[in-house]
Coordinates of C-alpha atoms and ligand atoms in Angstrom, one line a residue:
M270 CA -3.8 7.9 16.5
H271 CA -1.7 7.4 19.7
K272 CA 1.6 8.4 18.0
R273 CA 3.1 11.9 18.2
S274 CA 2.0 13.9 15.2
V275 CA 3.9 16.5 13.2
R276 CA 1.2 18.9 14.6
D277 CA 2.5 18.2 18.1
L278 CA 6.0 19.5 17.2
D279 CA 7.2 23.1 17.2
V280 CA 8.6 23.3 13.7
Q281 CA 8.9 27.0 13.3
G282 CA 12.4 27.8 11.8
K283 CA 13.5 24.2 12.2
R284 CA 15.0 21.9 9.7
V285 CA 12.8 18.9 9.5
L286 CA 14.0 15.7 7.8
V287 CA 10.8 14.1 6.3
R288 CA 10.9 10.5 5.1
V289 CA 8.4 10.4 2.2
D290 CA 7.4 7.6 -0.1
F291 CA 8.3 9.0 -3.5
N292 CA 8.8 5.5 -4.9
V293 CA 6.9 6.3 -8.1
P294 CA 7.1 4.9 -11.6
V295 CA 9.5 6.8 -13.9
K296 CA 9.7 6.4 -17.6
D297 CA 12.1 8.4 -19.9
G298 CA 12.8 10.8 -17.2
R299 CA 9.2 11.5 -16.3
V300 CA 7.0 10.5 -13.4
T301 CA 4.2 8.4 -14.9
D302 CA 2.0 8.1 -11.8
D303 CA 2.3 10.9 -9.2
T304 CA -0.2 9.5 -6.7
R305 CA 2.4 9.0 -3.9
I306 CA 3.9 12.5 -4.4
R307 CA 0.4 14.1 -4.3
R308 CA -0.4 12.1 -1.1
A309 CA 2.7 13.5 0.6
L310 CA 1.8 17.2 -0.2
P311 CA -0.3 17.9 2.9
T312 CA 2.6 17.3 5.2
V313 CA 5.0 19.3 3.1
Q314 CA 2.6 22.2 2.8
Y315 CA 1.8 22.1 6.5
L316 CA 5.5 22.4 7.3
L317 CA 5.9 25.2 4.9
S318 CA 3.0 27.1 6.3
E319 CA 4.4 26.7 9.8
G320 CA 7.7 28.2 8.7
A321 CA 9.7 25.0 8.8
R322 CA 12.5 24.0 6.4
P323 CA 11.6 20.6 5.0
V324 CA 14.4 18.3 3.9
L325 CA 12.8 15.4 2.1
I326 CA 14.2 11.9 1.6
S327 CA 12.8 8.8 -0.1
H328 CA 13.9 5.7 -1.9
L329 CA 13.2 5.1 -5.6
G330 CA 13.3 1.7 -7.2
R331 CA 15.8 -0.9 -6.3
P332 CA 19.3 0.4 -6.9
K333 CA 22.0 -1.9 -5.5
G334 CA 23.3 0.3 -2.6
E335 CA 25.3 2.6 -4.9
P336 CA 24.5 5.6 -7.1
D337 CA 22.7 4.6 -10.3
P338 CA 21.5 7.4 -12.7
K339 CA 18.5 5.3 -13.6
Y340 CA 17.2 5.8 -10.1
A341 CA 18.2 9.4 -9.4
M342 CA 15.5 11.6 -7.9
D343 CA 15.7 14.4 -10.5
P344 CA 12.4 13.5 -12.3
V345 CA 10.7 13.4 -8.9
A346 CA 12.2 16.8 -7.9
H347 CA 10.9 18.3 -11.2
H348 CA 7.4 16.9 -10.7
L349 CA 7.3 17.9 -7.0
G350 CA 8.2 21.5 -8.0
E351 CA 5.3 21.6 -10.4
L352 CA 2.8 20.2 -7.9
L353 CA 4.0 22.4 -5.0
G354 CA 4.6 25.6 -6.9
E355 CA 7.6 26.2 -4.7
P356 CA 11.3 25.8 -5.4
V357 CA 12.7 22.3 -5.0
V358 CA 16.4 22.2 -4.4
K359 CA 17.6 18.7 -5.4
L360 CA 20.9 17.6 -4.1
D361 CA 23.0 14.9 -5.7
A362 CA 23.7 13.1 -2.4
A363 CA 21.7 12.2 0.7
V364 CA 24.4 12.6 3.4
G365 CA 27.9 13.9 3.8
P366 CA 29.9 17.1 4.2
E367 CA 28.7 18.5 0.8
V368 CA 25.1 18.0 1.7
E369 CA 25.7 19.7 5.1
E370 CA 27.3 22.6 3.3
E371 CA 24.5 22.9 0.8
L372 CA 22.0 22.9 3.6
E373 CA 23.9 25.7 5.3
K374 CA 23.9 27.7 2.1
W375 CA 20.2 27.1 1.5
D376 CA 18.1 30.2 1.6
G377 CA 15.2 28.3 3.2
R378 CA 12.8 28.8 0.4
G379 CA 10.7 25.8 -0.7
V380 CA 12.1 22.4 0.1
V381 CA 15.2 20.3 -0.3
L382 CA 15.0 16.9 -1.9
L383 CA 17.9 14.6 -1.0
E384 CA 19.2 11.9 -3.4
N385 CA 17.8 8.3 -3.3
S386 CA 18.3 6.8 0.1
R387 CA 19.0 3.4 -1.5
F388 CA 22.2 4.7 -3.2
Y389 CA 23.7 3.9 0.3
P390 CA 24.2 0.3 1.4
G391 CA 23.5 1.4 5.0
E392 CA 19.9 2.2 4.1
T393 CA 18.4 -1.3 3.9
K394 CA 20.9 -2.6 6.5
N395 CA 19.8 0.2 8.9
E396 CA 23.4 1.0 9.6
S397 CA 24.0 3.4 12.5
D398 CA 26.6 5.3 10.5
L399 CA 24.1 6.3 7.9
A400 CA 21.5 7.1 10.5
T401 CA 23.9 9.4 12.4
Q402 CA 24.8 11.2 9.1
L403 CA 21.1 11.7 8.4
A404 CA 20.4 13.0 11.9
A405 CA 23.2 15.6 11.4
L406 CA 21.1 17.2 8.7
A407 CA 18.1 18.3 10.7
D408 CA 16.6 19.3 14.0
L409 CA 13.5 17.1 13.8
Y410 CA 12.3 14.0 12.0
V411 CA 8.9 13.2 10.5
N412 CA 7.9 9.9 8.9
D413 CA 5.2 10.3 6.3
A414 CA 6.2 7.1 4.3
F415 CA 3.6 4.7 5.4
G416 CA 4.4 2.6 2.3
A417 CA 7.9 2.0 3.7
A418 CA 7.0 1.6 7.4
H419 CA 7.2 -2.2 7.3
R420 CA 10.9 -2.0 6.6
A421 CA 13.4 -1.3 9.4
H422 CA 15.8 0.9 7.3
A423 CA 18.1 3.8 8.3
T424 CA 15.6 6.4 7.0
T425 CA 12.6 4.8 8.6
V426 CA 14.0 3.5 11.9
G427 CA 17.6 4.3 12.5
V428 CA 17.3 8.1 12.2
A429 CA 14.0 8.1 14.1
K430 CA 15.9 7.1 17.2
L431 CA 18.3 10.0 17.0
L432 CA 16.0 13.0 16.5
P433 CA 12.8 14.1 18.1
A434 CA 10.4 12.2 15.8
A435 CA 6.7 12.3 14.8
A436 CA 4.3 10.9 12.2
G437 CA 3.4 12.9 9.2
L438 CA -0.2 13.7 8.2
L439 CA -0.5 10.9 5.6
M440 CA 1.0 8.4 8.1
E441 CA -1.6 9.5 10.6
E442 CA -4.4 9.2 8.1
E443 CA -3.3 5.7 7.1
L444 CA -3.1 4.5 10.7
D445 CA -6.4 6.1 11.6
H446 CA -8.3 4.4 8.7
L447 CA -6.7 1.0 9.2
D448 CA -7.3 1.2 13.0
T449 CA -11.0 1.9 12.3
V450 CA -11.1 -1.3 10.2
L451 CA -9.2 -3.3 12.8
R452 CA -10.6 -2.0 16.0
D453 CA -13.9 -0.3 15.6
P454 CA -15.6 -1.2 12.3
E455 CA -19.2 -0.3 11.7
R456 CA -21.0 -3.6 11.2
P457 CA -21.6 -5.5 9.1
F458 CA -17.8 -5.5 8.4
V459 CA -17.3 -7.1 5.0
A460 CA -13.8 -8.1 3.9
I461 CA -13.1 -8.8 0.3
L462 CA -9.9 -10.7 -0.6
G463 CA -8.5 -11.8 -3.9
G464 CA -5.3 -11.6 -5.8
A465 CA -2.7 -14.2 -6.5
K466 CA -1.8 -16.5 -3.7
I467 CA -3.2 -17.8 -0.4
S468 CA 0.3 -18.4 0.8
D469 CA 1.0 -14.6 0.6
K470 CA -2.2 -13.7 2.4
L471 CA -2.7 -16.4 5.0
G472 CA -1.9 -14.0 7.9
V473 CA -4.4 -11.4 6.4
I474 CA -7.1 -14.1 6.0
E475 CA -6.6 -15.3 9.6
S476 CA -6.7 -11.8 11.0
L477 CA -9.8 -10.7 9.1
L478 CA -11.6 -13.9 10.0
G479 CA -11.3 -12.8 13.6
K480 CA -12.8 -9.5 12.9
A481 CA -15.0 -9.4 9.9
D482 CA -18.7 -10.5 9.7
L483 CA -18.1 -11.8 6.1
L484 CA -15.1 -12.7 4.1
L485 CA -15.8 -12.7 0.3
I486 CA -13.1 -14.6 -1.6
G487 CA -12.2 -14.2 -5.2
G488 CA -8.9 -14.0 -7.2
A489 CA -6.6 -17.0 -7.8
M490 CA -6.8 -17.9 -4.2
C491 CA -10.4 -19.0 -4.4
F492 CA -9.5 -22.0 -6.4
T493 CA -7.5 -23.6 -3.6
F494 CA -10.7 -23.2 -1.4
L495 CA -12.9 -24.6 -4.2
E496 CA -10.5 -27.6 -4.7
A497 CA -10.5 -28.1 -0.9
K498 CA -14.3 -28.4 -1.1
G499 CA -13.8 -31.2 -3.6
Y500 CA -15.0 -29.2 -6.6
E501 CA -13.7 -29.7 -10.1
V502 CA -11.4 -26.7 -10.8
G503 CA -9.8 -27.8 -14.1
D504 CA -6.4 -26.2 -14.7
S505 CA -7.0 -23.2 -12.3
L506 CA -4.1 -22.1 -10.0
V507 CA -4.3 -24.3 -6.9
E508 CA -1.7 -24.2 -4.1
D509 CA -1.6 -27.9 -3.2
D510 CA 0.4 -27.3 0.0
Y511 CA -2.4 -25.1 1.3
I512 CA -5.5 -27.3 0.8
E513 CA -5.5 -28.5 4.4
E514 CA -5.1 -24.9 5.6
A515 CA -8.0 -23.9 3.4
K516 CA -10.2 -26.6 4.8
R517 CA -9.3 -25.5 8.3
L518 CA -10.1 -21.9 7.5
M519 CA -13.5 -22.8 6.0
E520 CA -14.3 -24.9 9.1
E521 CA -13.4 -22.1 11.4
A522 CA -15.3 -19.5 9.4
G523 CA -18.5 -21.5 8.5
D524 CA -21.0 -19.3 6.7
R525 CA -18.9 -16.2 7.1
L526 CA -16.5 -17.3 4.3
V527 CA -18.2 -16.8 1.0
L528 CA -16.8 -18.3 -2.2
P529 CA -17.7 -17.6 -5.9
T530 CA -20.7 -19.5 -7.2
D531 CA -19.6 -19.1 -10.8
V532 CA -16.3 -18.2 -12.5
V533 CA -15.0 -17.1 -15.9
V534 CA -12.9 -19.9 -17.5
A535 CA -10.6 -19.8 -20.5
D536 CA -8.1 -22.1 -22.1
K537 CA -5.3 -19.5 -22.1
M538 CA -4.5 -16.4 -19.9
E539 CA -4.4 -14.2 -23.0
E540 CA -6.3 -11.3 -24.6
G541 CA -8.6 -12.8 -27.2
A542 CA -8.7 -16.3 -25.5
E543 CA -12.1 -17.9 -25.7
S544 CA -13.8 -17.4 -22.3
R545 CA -17.1 -18.2 -20.7
A546 CA -18.8 -18.4 -17.4
A547 CA -19.0 -21.8 -15.6
E548 CA -20.5 -23.1 -12.3
A549 CA -17.8 -23.0 -9.6
D550 CA -18.3 -26.6 -8.8
R551 CA -18.2 -27.9 -12.4
M552 CA -15.4 -26.2 -14.2
P553 CA -14.6 -27.9 -17.5
P554 CA -11.4 -29.9 -17.6
G555 CA -8.4 -28.2 -19.3
M556 CA -9.8 -24.7 -18.6
M557 CA -8.5 -22.2 -16.1
G558 CA -10.6 -20.0 -13.8
L559 CA -9.4 -16.4 -14.4
D560 CA -12.2 -14.3 -12.9
V561 CA -15.3 -14.5 -10.8
G562 CA -18.5 -14.8 -12.8
P563 CA -21.5 -12.5 -13.1
D564 CA -23.7 -14.4 -10.5
T565 CA -20.8 -14.0 -8.0
V566 CA -20.6 -10.3 -8.7
D567 CA -24.3 -10.0 -7.9
L568 CA -24.0 -12.1 -4.7
F569 CA -20.9 -10.2 -3.5
G570 CA -22.6 -6.9 -4.6
E571 CA -25.6 -7.6 -2.2
Y572 CA -23.3 -8.1 0.8
I573 CA -21.3 -5.0 -0.2
A574 CA -24.4 -2.9 -0.5
N575 CA -25.4 -3.7 3.0
A576 CA -22.0 -3.4 4.6
G577 CA -21.1 -0.8 7.3
T578 CA -17.4 -1.2 6.7
I579 CA -15.5 -2.7 3.8
F580 CA -11.8 -3.7 3.5
W581 CA -10.7 -4.8 0.1
N582 CA -7.4 -6.3 -1.0
G583 CA -6.7 -8.3 -4.1
P584 CA -8.3 -8.2 -7.6
M585 CA -11.1 -10.7 -8.3
G586 CA -9.5 -11.9 -11.5
V587 CA -6.7 -11.2 -14.0
F588 CA -7.9 -7.6 -14.4
E589 CA -4.9 -6.7 -16.6
I590 CA -6.7 -8.6 -19.4
D591 CA -10.1 -7.1 -20.4
A592 CA -11.8 -10.5 -20.8
F593 CA -11.0 -11.2 -17.1
A594 CA -11.6 -7.8 -15.6
G595 CA -15.4 -8.0 -15.2
G596 CA -15.3 -9.4 -11.6
T597 CA -12.9 -6.8 -10.3
E598 CA -14.8 -4.0 -12.1
G599 CA -18.2 -5.2 -10.8
V600 CA -16.9 -5.5 -7.2
A601 CA -15.2 -2.1 -7.5
R602 CA -18.4 -0.5 -8.7
A603 CA -20.4 -2.1 -5.9
V604 CA -17.9 -0.8 -3.3
A605 CA -18.0 2.7 -4.9
E606 CA -21.8 2.8 -4.7
S607 CA -22.0 1.4 -1.2
N608 CA -22.5 3.8 1.8
A609 CA -20.0 1.8 3.8
T610 CA -16.6 3.2 5.0
S611 CA -14.4 1.5 2.4
V612 CA -10.7 1.0 2.7
I613 CA -8.7 -0.4 -0.2
G614 CA -5.2 -1.8 0.3
G615 CA -2.7 -3.6 -1.9
G616 CA -0.7 -2.5 -5.0
D617 CA -2.7 -4.2 -7.7
S618 CA -6.1 -3.6 -6.1
V619 CA -5.4 0.1 -5.9
A620 CA -4.2 0.0 -9.6
A621 CA -7.5 -1.7 -10.5
V622 CA -9.5 1.0 -8.7
S623 CA -7.6 3.8 -10.3
K624 CA -7.8 2.2 -13.8
L625 CA -11.6 2.4 -13.4
G626 CA -11.4 6.0 -12.2
L627 CA -13.1 5.2 -8.9
E628 CA -10.6 6.4 -6.4
D629 CA -12.7 9.3 -5.3
E630 CA -15.7 7.1 -4.6
M631 CA -13.7 5.1 -2.0
S632 CA -13.4 6.4 1.6
F633 CA -9.7 5.7 1.8
I634 CA -7.0 4.2 -0.5
S635 CA -3.9 3.1 1.3
T636 CA -0.6 4.1 -0.3
G637 CA 1.0 1.1 1.4
G638 CA 0.8 -2.2 -0.4
G639 CA 2.9 -4.5 1.8
A640 CA 2.7 -2.2 4.8
S641 CA -1.1 -2.1 4.8
L642 CA -1.4 -5.9 4.6
E643 CA 1.2 -6.4 7.4
Y644 CA -0.8 -3.9 9.5
I645 CA -4.1 -5.7 8.9
E646 CA -2.3 -8.9 9.8
G647 CA -1.7 -7.3 13.2
K648 CA 2.0 -7.0 12.8
E649 CA 3.8 -4.1 14.4
L650 CA 5.4 -1.9 11.6
P651 CA 9.0 -1.0 12.7
G652 CA 8.7 2.5 11.2
V653 CA 5.6 3.1 13.3
A654 CA 6.7 1.4 16.4
V655 CA 9.8 3.6 16.6
L656 CA 7.8 6.8 16.8
P657 CA 7.1 8.1 20.3
D658 CA 3.5 8.0 21.7
K659 CA 1.6 11.2 22.1
E660 CA 2.1 12.8 25.5
D661 CA -1.2 13.7 27.1
Ligands
ADP164 P1 -2.5 -6.8 -4.4 O1 -1.3 -6.2 -5.0 O2 -3.7 -5.9 -4.5 O3 -2.2 -7.3 -2.9 P2 -1.9 -9.4 -5.5 O4 -0.6 -9.0 -5.8 O5 -2.1 -10.5 -4.4 O6 -2.9 -8.2 -5.2 O7 -2.6 -10.1 -6.8 C1 -2.8 -9.5 -8.0 C2 -2.6 -10.4 -9.1 O8 -3.4 -11.5 -9.0 C3 -2.9 -9.7 -10.4 O9 -1.8 -9.6 -11.2 C4 -4.0 -10.6 -11.0 O10 -3.8 -10.9 -12.4 C5 -3.7 -11.9 -10.3 N1 -4.9 -12.8 -10.3 C6 -6.2 -12.5 -9.9 N2 -7.0 -13.5 -10.1 C7 -6.3 -14.5 -10.7 C8 -6.6 -15.8 -11.3 N3 -7.9 -16.3 -11.2 N4 -5.6 -16.5 -11.8 C9 -4.4 -16.0 -11.9 N5 -4.0 -14.8 -11.5 C10 -5.0 -14.0 -10.9
MG165 MG1 0.5 -7.2 -5.9

């Protein structure tokens, strides 16, 4: 990575403001999935072992720019304390004189967790006032919130301009893995794309077409391609406005773009709906394609088994419903078994992999849904761009 790393900073005895991504699901006052907290631990532990005083800040949920007890960080603080085995001092504000006073009084043991950054309207507007108040809390700034790096907010961009700044260890790891995929993939490089919409992923498809040896397409988006080929797709989701675009992409990609040969169809998108496999070019009228079929899983599986690098985004079907989860499961197992370097990005894709308990079988699972896709698209992430380059 060419950005300055937390390891390049002298943090001993310093107060370090760390932007983390603790945007985790909370139910009845408890964290129900702590993946993002666990992924931030290496940076926090590194800082503690180097004698720094970490002051952590994150957003949680979507409060409307004002305090809302529903989105307070207390459950996160509690959970973090359990994982870290160190005291977590949770403050009830993120900036202001009271916070500064509390930090002065802090005995420096463990970490401080500030209140939800989105309790302040200046956060999402990246207001300089808020950034200045944040900068007043610390000597150094570290961004470890890759999942928020595609947003130009006060905690990701504004404050980074006001303090000596660096990337955290998770941020570094994310960028290193995505850079390997983008710049230096071992070949063959097989990209797998699925999920809901072509319109959401057009930039990702274009970018990957320029880099991958093969692009395997499933999910709802495959039906726009199948329709563009003139196939009968029944009532499957088709984005009519993107049919011409799909034709252009297929022409550009030639044999490198691989579509399903069979699909699972049903009359309803429901548990218990009657479903069966159908040829991809002859889907029965009145039925919807909700998953890729078993022949397609075999076909994709062969390409996956021979890959040197795999990037996967987007479930192959409506995996939330068991009857339409087979394609996603089959592809996930093939990726897990492959010797390729495998990088998984995207909220639902990651959820599917973790539902199958296959996280540890993948080389890297990105914590950034939107951020990883924007990075793969080739966009510059504001929270990354603002960090200074390494001095060599
Ligand atoms: P990610 O979050 O990994 O980027 P997306 O958000 O693009 O993925 O898409 C995930 C959603 O796509 C899932 O909710 C899944 O049910 C839906 N989906 C996948 N295949 C189909 C299909 N054939 N028809 C309708 N929805 C689908
Ligand atoms: Mg999603």
